[in-house]
PDB file of C-alpha atoms in Angstrom:
ATOM      1  CA  PHE V  85      80.667 108.011 106.356  1.00 81.00           C
ATOM      2  CA  LEU V  86      79.671 104.722 108.000  1.00 77.00           C
ATOM      3  CA  SER V  87      76.775 102.427 107.207  1.00 75.00           C
ATOM      4  CA  THR V  88      75.705  99.632 109.526  1.00 73.00           C
ATOM      5  CA  ASN V  89      72.787  98.489 107.353  1.00 74.00           C
ATOM      6  CA  ASN V  90      74.366  97.636 103.999  1.00 77.00           C
ATOM      7  CA  GLY V  91      74.179 101.199 102.686  1.00 78.00           C
ATOM      8  CA  THR V  92      70.531 101.990 103.401  1.00 84.00           C
ATOM      9  CA  SER V  93      71.598 104.901 105.602  1.00 85.00           C
ATOM     10  CA  TRP V  94      74.910 106.605 106.349  1.00 85.00           C
ATOM     11  CA  THR V  95      76.326 108.518 109.325  1.00 81.00           C
ATOM     12  CA  ALA V  96      79.184 111.021 109.235  1.00 81.00           C
ATOM     13  CA  VAL V  97      82.174 109.704 111.205  1.00 80.00           C
ATOM     14  CA  ARG V  98      84.904 112.325 111.236  1.00 78.00           C
ATOM     15  CA  LYS V  99      85.700 113.207 114.873  1.00 81.00           C
ATOM     16  CA  GLY V 100      89.426 113.990 114.884  1.00 81.00           C
ATOM     17  CA  LEU V 101      89.721 113.776 111.089  1.00 82.00           C
ATOM     18  CA  THR V 102      91.075 117.241 110.296  1.00 81.00           C
ATOM     19  CA  ASP V 103      91.062 116.714 106.514  1.00 77.00           C
ATOM     20  CA  THR V 104      87.845 115.144 105.229  1.00 81.00           C
ATOM     21  CA  VAL V 105      89.108 114.628 101.666  1.00 90.00           C
ATOM     22  CA  VAL V 106      90.022 110.948 101.986  1.00 91.00           C
ATOM     23  CA  LEU V 107      91.961 109.533  99.026  1.00 91.00           C
ATOM     24  CA  SER V 108      92.840 106.070 100.349  1.00 92.00           C
ATOM     25  CA  LEU V 109      91.831 103.541 103.003  1.00 91.00           C
ATOM     26  CA  ALA V 110      93.563 100.473 104.444  1.00 90.00           C
ATOM     27  CA  ILE V 111      92.541  98.017 107.138  1.00 86.00           C
ATOM     28  CA  LYS V 112      94.513  95.800 109.524  1.00 82.00           C
ATOM     29  CA  GLY V 113      92.287  93.792 111.860  1.00 75.00           C
ATOM     30  CA  THR V 114      90.049  96.343 113.562  1.00 75.00           C
ATOM     31  CA  ASN V 115      92.358  99.248 112.673  1.00 83.00           C
ATOM     32  CA  LEU V 116      91.316 101.505 109.803  1.00 88.00           C
ATOM     33  CA  PHE V 117      93.796 103.906 108.172  1.00 92.00           C
ATOM     34  CA  ALA V 118      92.733 106.914 106.081  1.00 91.00           C
ATOM     35  CA  GLY V 119      95.072 108.777 103.722  1.00 91.00           C
ATOM     36  CA  THR V 120      93.981 112.355 103.122  1.00 91.00           C
ATOM     37  CA  ASP V 121      94.561 115.153 100.626  1.00 91.00           C
ATOM     38  CA  GLY V 122      96.934 117.308 102.652  1.00 87.00           C
ATOM     39  CA  GLY V 123      96.169 116.144 106.192  1.00 87.00           C
ATOM     40  CA  GLY V 124      98.327 113.030 106.360  1.00 89.00           C
ATOM     41  CA  VAL V 125      97.519 109.597 107.788  1.00 91.00           C
ATOM     42  CA  PHE V 126      94.773 108.968 110.351  1.00 90.00           C
ATOM     43  CA  LEU V 127      93.883 105.860 112.353  1.00 90.00           C
ATOM     44  CA  SER V 128      90.552 104.733 113.745  1.00 86.00           C
ATOM     45  CA  THR V 129      90.295 101.802 116.132  1.00 81.00           C
ATOM     46  CA  ASN V 130      86.521 102.104 116.562  1.00 77.00           C
ATOM     47  CA  TYR V 131      85.114 101.686 113.046  1.00 72.00           C
ATOM     48  CA  GLY V 132      85.598 105.326 112.077  1.00 77.00           C
ATOM     49  CA  THR V 133      83.796 106.883 115.043  1.00 75.00           C
ATOM     50  CA  SER V 134      86.925 108.831 115.971  1.00 81.00           C
ATOM     51  CA  TRP V 135      90.307 109.345 114.337  1.00 85.00           C
ATOM     52  CA  ALA V 136      93.855 110.047 115.531  1.00 86.00           C
ATOM     53  CA  ASP V 137      96.621 111.614 113.457  1.00 88.00           C
ATOM     54  CA  VAL V 138      99.479 109.089 113.081  1.00 89.00           C
ATOM     55  CA  SER V 139     101.542 111.083 110.562  1.00 86.00           C
ATOM     56  CA  MET V 140     104.680 111.423 112.689  1.00 83.00           C
ATOM     57  CA  GLY V 141     107.698 111.853 110.404  1.00 82.00           C
ATOM     58  CA  LEU V 142     105.564 112.384 107.302  1.00 84.00           C
ATOM     59  CA  VAL V 143     106.799 115.322 105.204  1.00 82.00           C
ATOM     60  CA  HIS V 144     104.479 115.086 102.178  1.00 79.00           C
ATOM     61  CA  ASP V 145     100.968 114.778 103.591  1.00 82.00           C
ATOM     62  CA  THR V 146      98.846 113.958 100.531  1.00 90.00           C
ATOM     63  CA  ILE V 147      98.380 110.175 100.590  1.00 91.00           C
ATOM     64  CA  PHE V 148      97.300 108.388  97.415  1.00 91.00           C
ATOM     65  CA  SER V 149      97.839 104.747  98.375  1.00 93.00           C
ATOM     66  CA  PHE V 150      98.648 102.337 101.185  1.00 92.00           C
ATOM     67  CA  ALA V 151     100.375  98.968 101.409  1.00 91.00           C
ATOM     68  CA  MET V 152     100.960  96.925 104.530  1.00 88.00           C
ATOM     69  CA  ASN V 153     102.888  93.894 105.686  1.00 86.00           C
ATOM     70  CA  ASP V 154     103.030  92.349 109.161  1.00 80.00           C
ATOM     71  CA  ASN V 155     105.326  95.084 110.463  1.00 83.00           C
ATOM     72  CA  TYR V 156     104.895  98.315 108.490  1.00 88.00           C
ATOM     73  CA  LEU V 157     102.366 100.663 106.934  1.00 90.00           C
ATOM     74  CA  PHE V 158     103.605 102.176 103.654  1.00 91.00           C
ATOM     75  CA  ALA V 159     101.996 105.304 102.219  1.00 90.00           C
ATOM     76  CA  GLY V 160     102.407 106.498  98.652  1.00 91.00           C
ATOM     77  CA  THR V 161     102.553 110.295  98.793  1.00 90.00           C
ATOM     78  CA  TYR V 162     102.046 113.032  96.236  1.00 88.00           C
ATOM     79  CA  ASN V 163     105.455 114.145  95.009  1.00 84.00           C
ATOM     80  CA  GLY V 164     107.247 112.787  98.075  1.00 82.00           C
ATOM     81  CA  GLY V 165     107.849 109.111  97.479  1.00 88.00           C
ATOM     82  CA  VAL V 166     106.946 106.437 100.007  1.00 90.00           C
ATOM     83  CA  TRP V 167     106.613 106.925 103.773  1.00 87.00           C
ATOM     84  CA  ARG V 168     107.021 103.948 106.103  1.00 88.00           C
ATOM     85  CA  ARG V 169     106.094 103.613 109.770  1.00 87.00           C
ATOM     86  CA  PRO V 170     106.069 100.555 112.057  1.00 86.00           C
ATOM     87  CA  LEU V 171     102.542  99.362 112.815  1.00 84.00           C
ATOM     88  CA  SER V 172     103.608  98.726 116.418  1.00 80.00           C
ATOM     89  CA  GLU V 173     103.955 102.501 116.886  1.00 81.00           C
ATOM     90  CA  MET V 174     100.399 103.169 115.750  1.00 82.00           C
ATOM     91  CA  ILE V 175      98.093 100.305 116.636  1.00 77.00           C
ATOM     92  CA  THR V 176      97.243  98.947 120.031  1.00 60.00           C
ATOM     93  CA  SER V 177      97.682  95.353 120.948  1.00 51.00           C
ATOM     94  CA  SER V 178      94.848  94.031 123.035  1.00 46.00           C
ATOM     95  CA  VAL V 179      94.770  90.759 124.894  1.00 42.00           C
ATOM     96  CA  SER V 180      92.188  88.084 124.277  1.00 40.00           C
ATOM     97  CA  SER V 181      88.586  89.186 124.677  1.00 42.00           C
ATOM     98  CA  GLU V 182      88.178  86.362 127.198  1.00 43.00           C
ATOM     99  CA  TYR V 183      90.151  88.459 129.699  1.00 52.00           C
ATOM    100  CA  GLN V 184      88.401  91.525 131.073  1.00 67.00           C
ATOM    101  CA  PRO V 185      90.440  93.689 133.457  1.00 78.00           C
ATOM    102  CA  SER V 186      88.782  94.144 136.851  1.00 81.00           C
ATOM    103  CA  GLY V 187      89.945  97.750 137.189  1.00 87.00           C
ATOM    104  CA  PHE V 188      91.862 100.617 135.645  1.00 92.00           C
ATOM    105  CA  SER V 189      95.641 100.423 135.768  1.00 93.00           C
ATOM    106  CA  LEU V 190      98.707 102.137 134.362  1.00 95.00           C
ATOM    107  CA  LYS V 191     101.806  99.974 134.232  1.00 94.00           C
ATOM    108  CA  GLN V 192     105.402 101.089 134.634  1.00 95.00           C
ATOM    109  CA  ASN V 193     106.994 101.507 131.219  1.00 92.00           C
ATOM    110  CA  TYR V 194     109.498  98.912 130.030  1.00 89.00           C
ATOM    111  CA  PRO V 195     112.395  99.283 129.792  1.00 91.00           C
ATOM    112  CA  ASN V 196     112.986 102.021 132.360  1.00 91.00           C
ATOM    113  CA  PRO V 197     115.359 103.775 132.106  1.00 91.00           C
ATOM    114  CA  PHE V 198     115.241 103.586 128.323  1.00 91.00           C
ATOM    115  CA  ASN V 199     117.229 104.687 125.280  1.00 87.00           C
ATOM    116  CA  GLU V 200     115.145 106.030 122.358  1.00 84.00           C
ATOM    117  CA  SER V 201     111.946 103.969 122.849  1.00 88.00           C
ATOM    118  CA  THR V 202     109.858 102.266 125.509  1.00 91.00           C
ATOM    119  CA  LYS V 203     106.468 100.574 125.929  1.00 91.00           C
ATOM    120  CA  ILE V 204     103.672 101.735 128.220  1.00 93.00           C
ATOM    121  CA  GLY V 205     100.852  99.373 129.178  1.00 92.00           C
ATOM    122  CA  PHE V 206      97.437 100.099 130.637  1.00 93.00           C
ATOM    123  CA  SER V 207      94.135  98.344 131.328  1.00 91.00           C
ATOM    124  CA  ILE V 208      90.561  99.609 131.268  1.00 91.00           C
ATOM    125  CA  PRO V 209      87.623  97.545 132.603  1.00 89.00           C
ATOM    126  CA  THR V 210      84.921  99.274 130.527  1.00 89.00           C
ATOM    127  CA  ARG V 211      84.701 101.115 127.230  1.00 88.00           C
ATOM    128  CA  SER V 212      86.250 104.521 127.973  1.00 91.00           C
ATOM    129  CA  PHE V 213      87.740 107.571 126.341  1.00 93.00           C
ATOM    130  CA  VAL V 214      91.479 107.238 127.015  1.00 94.00           C
ATOM    131  CA  SER V 215      94.029 110.026 127.007  1.00 95.00           C
ATOM    132  CA  LEU V 216      97.658 108.925 127.421  1.00 95.00           C
ATOM    133  CA  LYS V 217     100.182 111.762 127.204  1.00 96.00           C
ATOM    134  CA  VAL V 218     103.879 112.249 127.936  1.00 95.00           C
ATOM    135  CA  PHE V 219     105.245 115.395 129.583  1.00 96.00           C
ATOM    136  CA  ASP V 220     108.748 116.697 130.203  1.00 94.00           C
ATOM    137  CA  ALA V 221     109.992 117.702 133.679  1.00 93.00           C
ATOM    138  CA  LEU V 222     108.615 121.234 133.163  1.00 94.00           C
ATOM    139  CA  GLY V 223     105.113 119.902 132.465  1.00 94.00           C
ATOM    140  CA  ARG V 224     105.173 120.521 128.711  1.00 93.00           C
ATOM    141  CA  GLU V 225     103.351 117.940 126.601  1.00 94.00           C
ATOM    142  CA  VAL V 226     105.849 116.134 124.349  1.00 93.00           C
ATOM    143  CA  SER V 227     103.762 113.259 122.960  1.00 92.00           C
ATOM    144  CA  VAL V 228     100.177 111.986 122.708  1.00 92.00           C
ATOM    145  CA  LEU V 229     100.055 108.173 122.734  1.00 92.00           C
ATOM    146  CA  ALA V 230      96.269 107.810 122.950  1.00 91.00           C
ATOM    147  CA  SER V 231      93.324 110.137 122.569  1.00 90.00           C
ATOM    148  CA  GLU V 232      90.426 107.895 121.662  1.00 90.00           C
ATOM    149  CA  GLU V 233      87.612 105.713 122.910  1.00 87.00           C
ATOM    150  CA  LEU V 234      88.739 102.132 123.555  1.00 88.00           C
ATOM    151  CA  SER V 235      86.930  98.924 124.427  1.00 84.00           C
ATOM    152  CA  ALA V 236      87.623  97.184 127.726  1.00 85.00           C
ATOM    153  CA  GLY V 237      90.978  95.413 127.599  1.00 85.00           C
ATOM    154  CA  THR V 238      94.695  95.611 128.156  1.00 85.00           C
ATOM    155  CA  TYR V 239      96.726  97.770 125.789  1.00 89.00           C
ATOM    156  CA  GLU V 240     100.314  98.694 125.097  1.00 88.00           C
ATOM    157  CA  ARG V 241     101.594 101.828 123.388  1.00 91.00           C
ATOM    158  CA  HIS V 242     105.072 102.458 122.027  1.00 89.00           C
ATOM    159  CA  TRP V 243     106.751 105.783 122.780  1.00 90.00           C
ATOM    160  CA  ASP V 244     109.615 106.842 120.518  1.00 88.00           C
ATOM    161  CA  ALA V 245     111.616 109.644 122.198  1.00 89.00           C
ATOM    162  CA  VAL V 246     113.968 110.354 119.280  1.00 85.00           C
ATOM    163  CA  GLY V 247     115.144 113.947 119.392  1.00 87.00           C
ATOM    164  CA  LEU V 248     114.265 114.506 123.039  1.00 91.00           C
ATOM    165  CA  ALA V 249     116.851 115.360 125.689  1.00 92.00           C
ATOM    166  CA  ASN V 250     117.986 112.983 128.418  1.00 94.00           C
ATOM    167  CA  GLY V 251     116.072 113.350 131.634  1.00 94.00           C
ATOM    168  CA  VAL V 252     112.942 112.639 133.593  1.00 95.00           C
ATOM    169  CA  TYR V 253     109.590 112.413 131.810  1.00 97.00           C
ATOM    170  CA  PHE V 254     106.100 111.727 133.096  1.00 97.00           C
ATOM    171  CA  TYR V 255     103.279 109.848 131.398  1.00 97.00           C
ATOM    172  CA  LYS V 256      99.688 110.371 132.446  1.00 97.00           C
ATOM    173  CA  ILE V 257      96.525 108.441 131.707  1.00 96.00           C
ATOM    174  CA  ASP V 258      92.992 109.785 132.014  1.00 95.00           C
ATOM    175  CA  ALA V 259      90.261 107.194 131.409  1.00 94.00           C
ATOM    176  CA  GLY V 260      86.754 107.709 132.738  1.00 88.00           C
ATOM    177  CA  SER V 261      87.205 108.898 136.323  1.00 91.00           C
ATOM    178  CA  PHE V 262      90.648 107.246 136.564  1.00 94.00           C
ATOM    179  CA  SER V 263      93.807 109.331 136.380  1.00 95.00           C
ATOM    180  CA  GLU V 264      97.380 108.297 137.168  1.00 96.00           C
ATOM    181  CA  THR V 265     100.874 109.573 136.411  1.00 96.00           C
ATOM    182  CA  LYS V 266     104.161 107.654 136.380  1.00 96.00           C
ATOM    183  CA  GLU V 267     107.783 108.692 135.953  1.00 96.00           C
ATOM    184  CA  THR V 268     110.277 107.409 133.403  1.00 95.00           C
ATOM    185  CA  HIS V 269     113.923 108.179 132.584  1.00 95.00           C
ATOM    186  CA  LEU V 270     115.417 108.721 129.136  1.00 93.00           C
ATOM    187  CA  LEU V 271     119.146 107.918 129.077  1.00 91.00           C
ATOM    188  CA  ARG V 272     121.270 107.756 125.950  1.00 79.00           C
TER     189      ARG V 272
END
């Protein structure tokens, strides 16, 4: 729940939060992490209005505690030890609020071709719901890099293709009425 008036009233904020039993919270800038009782780790970049599952690689999904440094989020799990994931894989990096993009854009990933991981940048001129997904050459979805409402700005998402076969992949953004697809190559 979220209160914007010092607790006088509260609003449920659980869109995308598949497990509403929250055992732990952590914050890094404007990024809020929730550890749940069996649902894993979730991230909100809009003060809890919507949540995205960021539990990739997590085997034990009951999260009792968080710790963070400049590079990693650590989660203390029930009966599974500690899980660690780079923050750069989960949180967006936005440029200064002084710069407002004049239009929507999807940048070519860098590096391309790539081995294991690459970065994909995009810009949105107004607050928009952004969907950024990666597909294989047969059109099957292989990764969701964004599925959330974002403020105007320039963003970068990290795509880790560990375990995927060499070949051509496509990444597609849908934001407001804007839609664009670009090609990338995974070479090991």
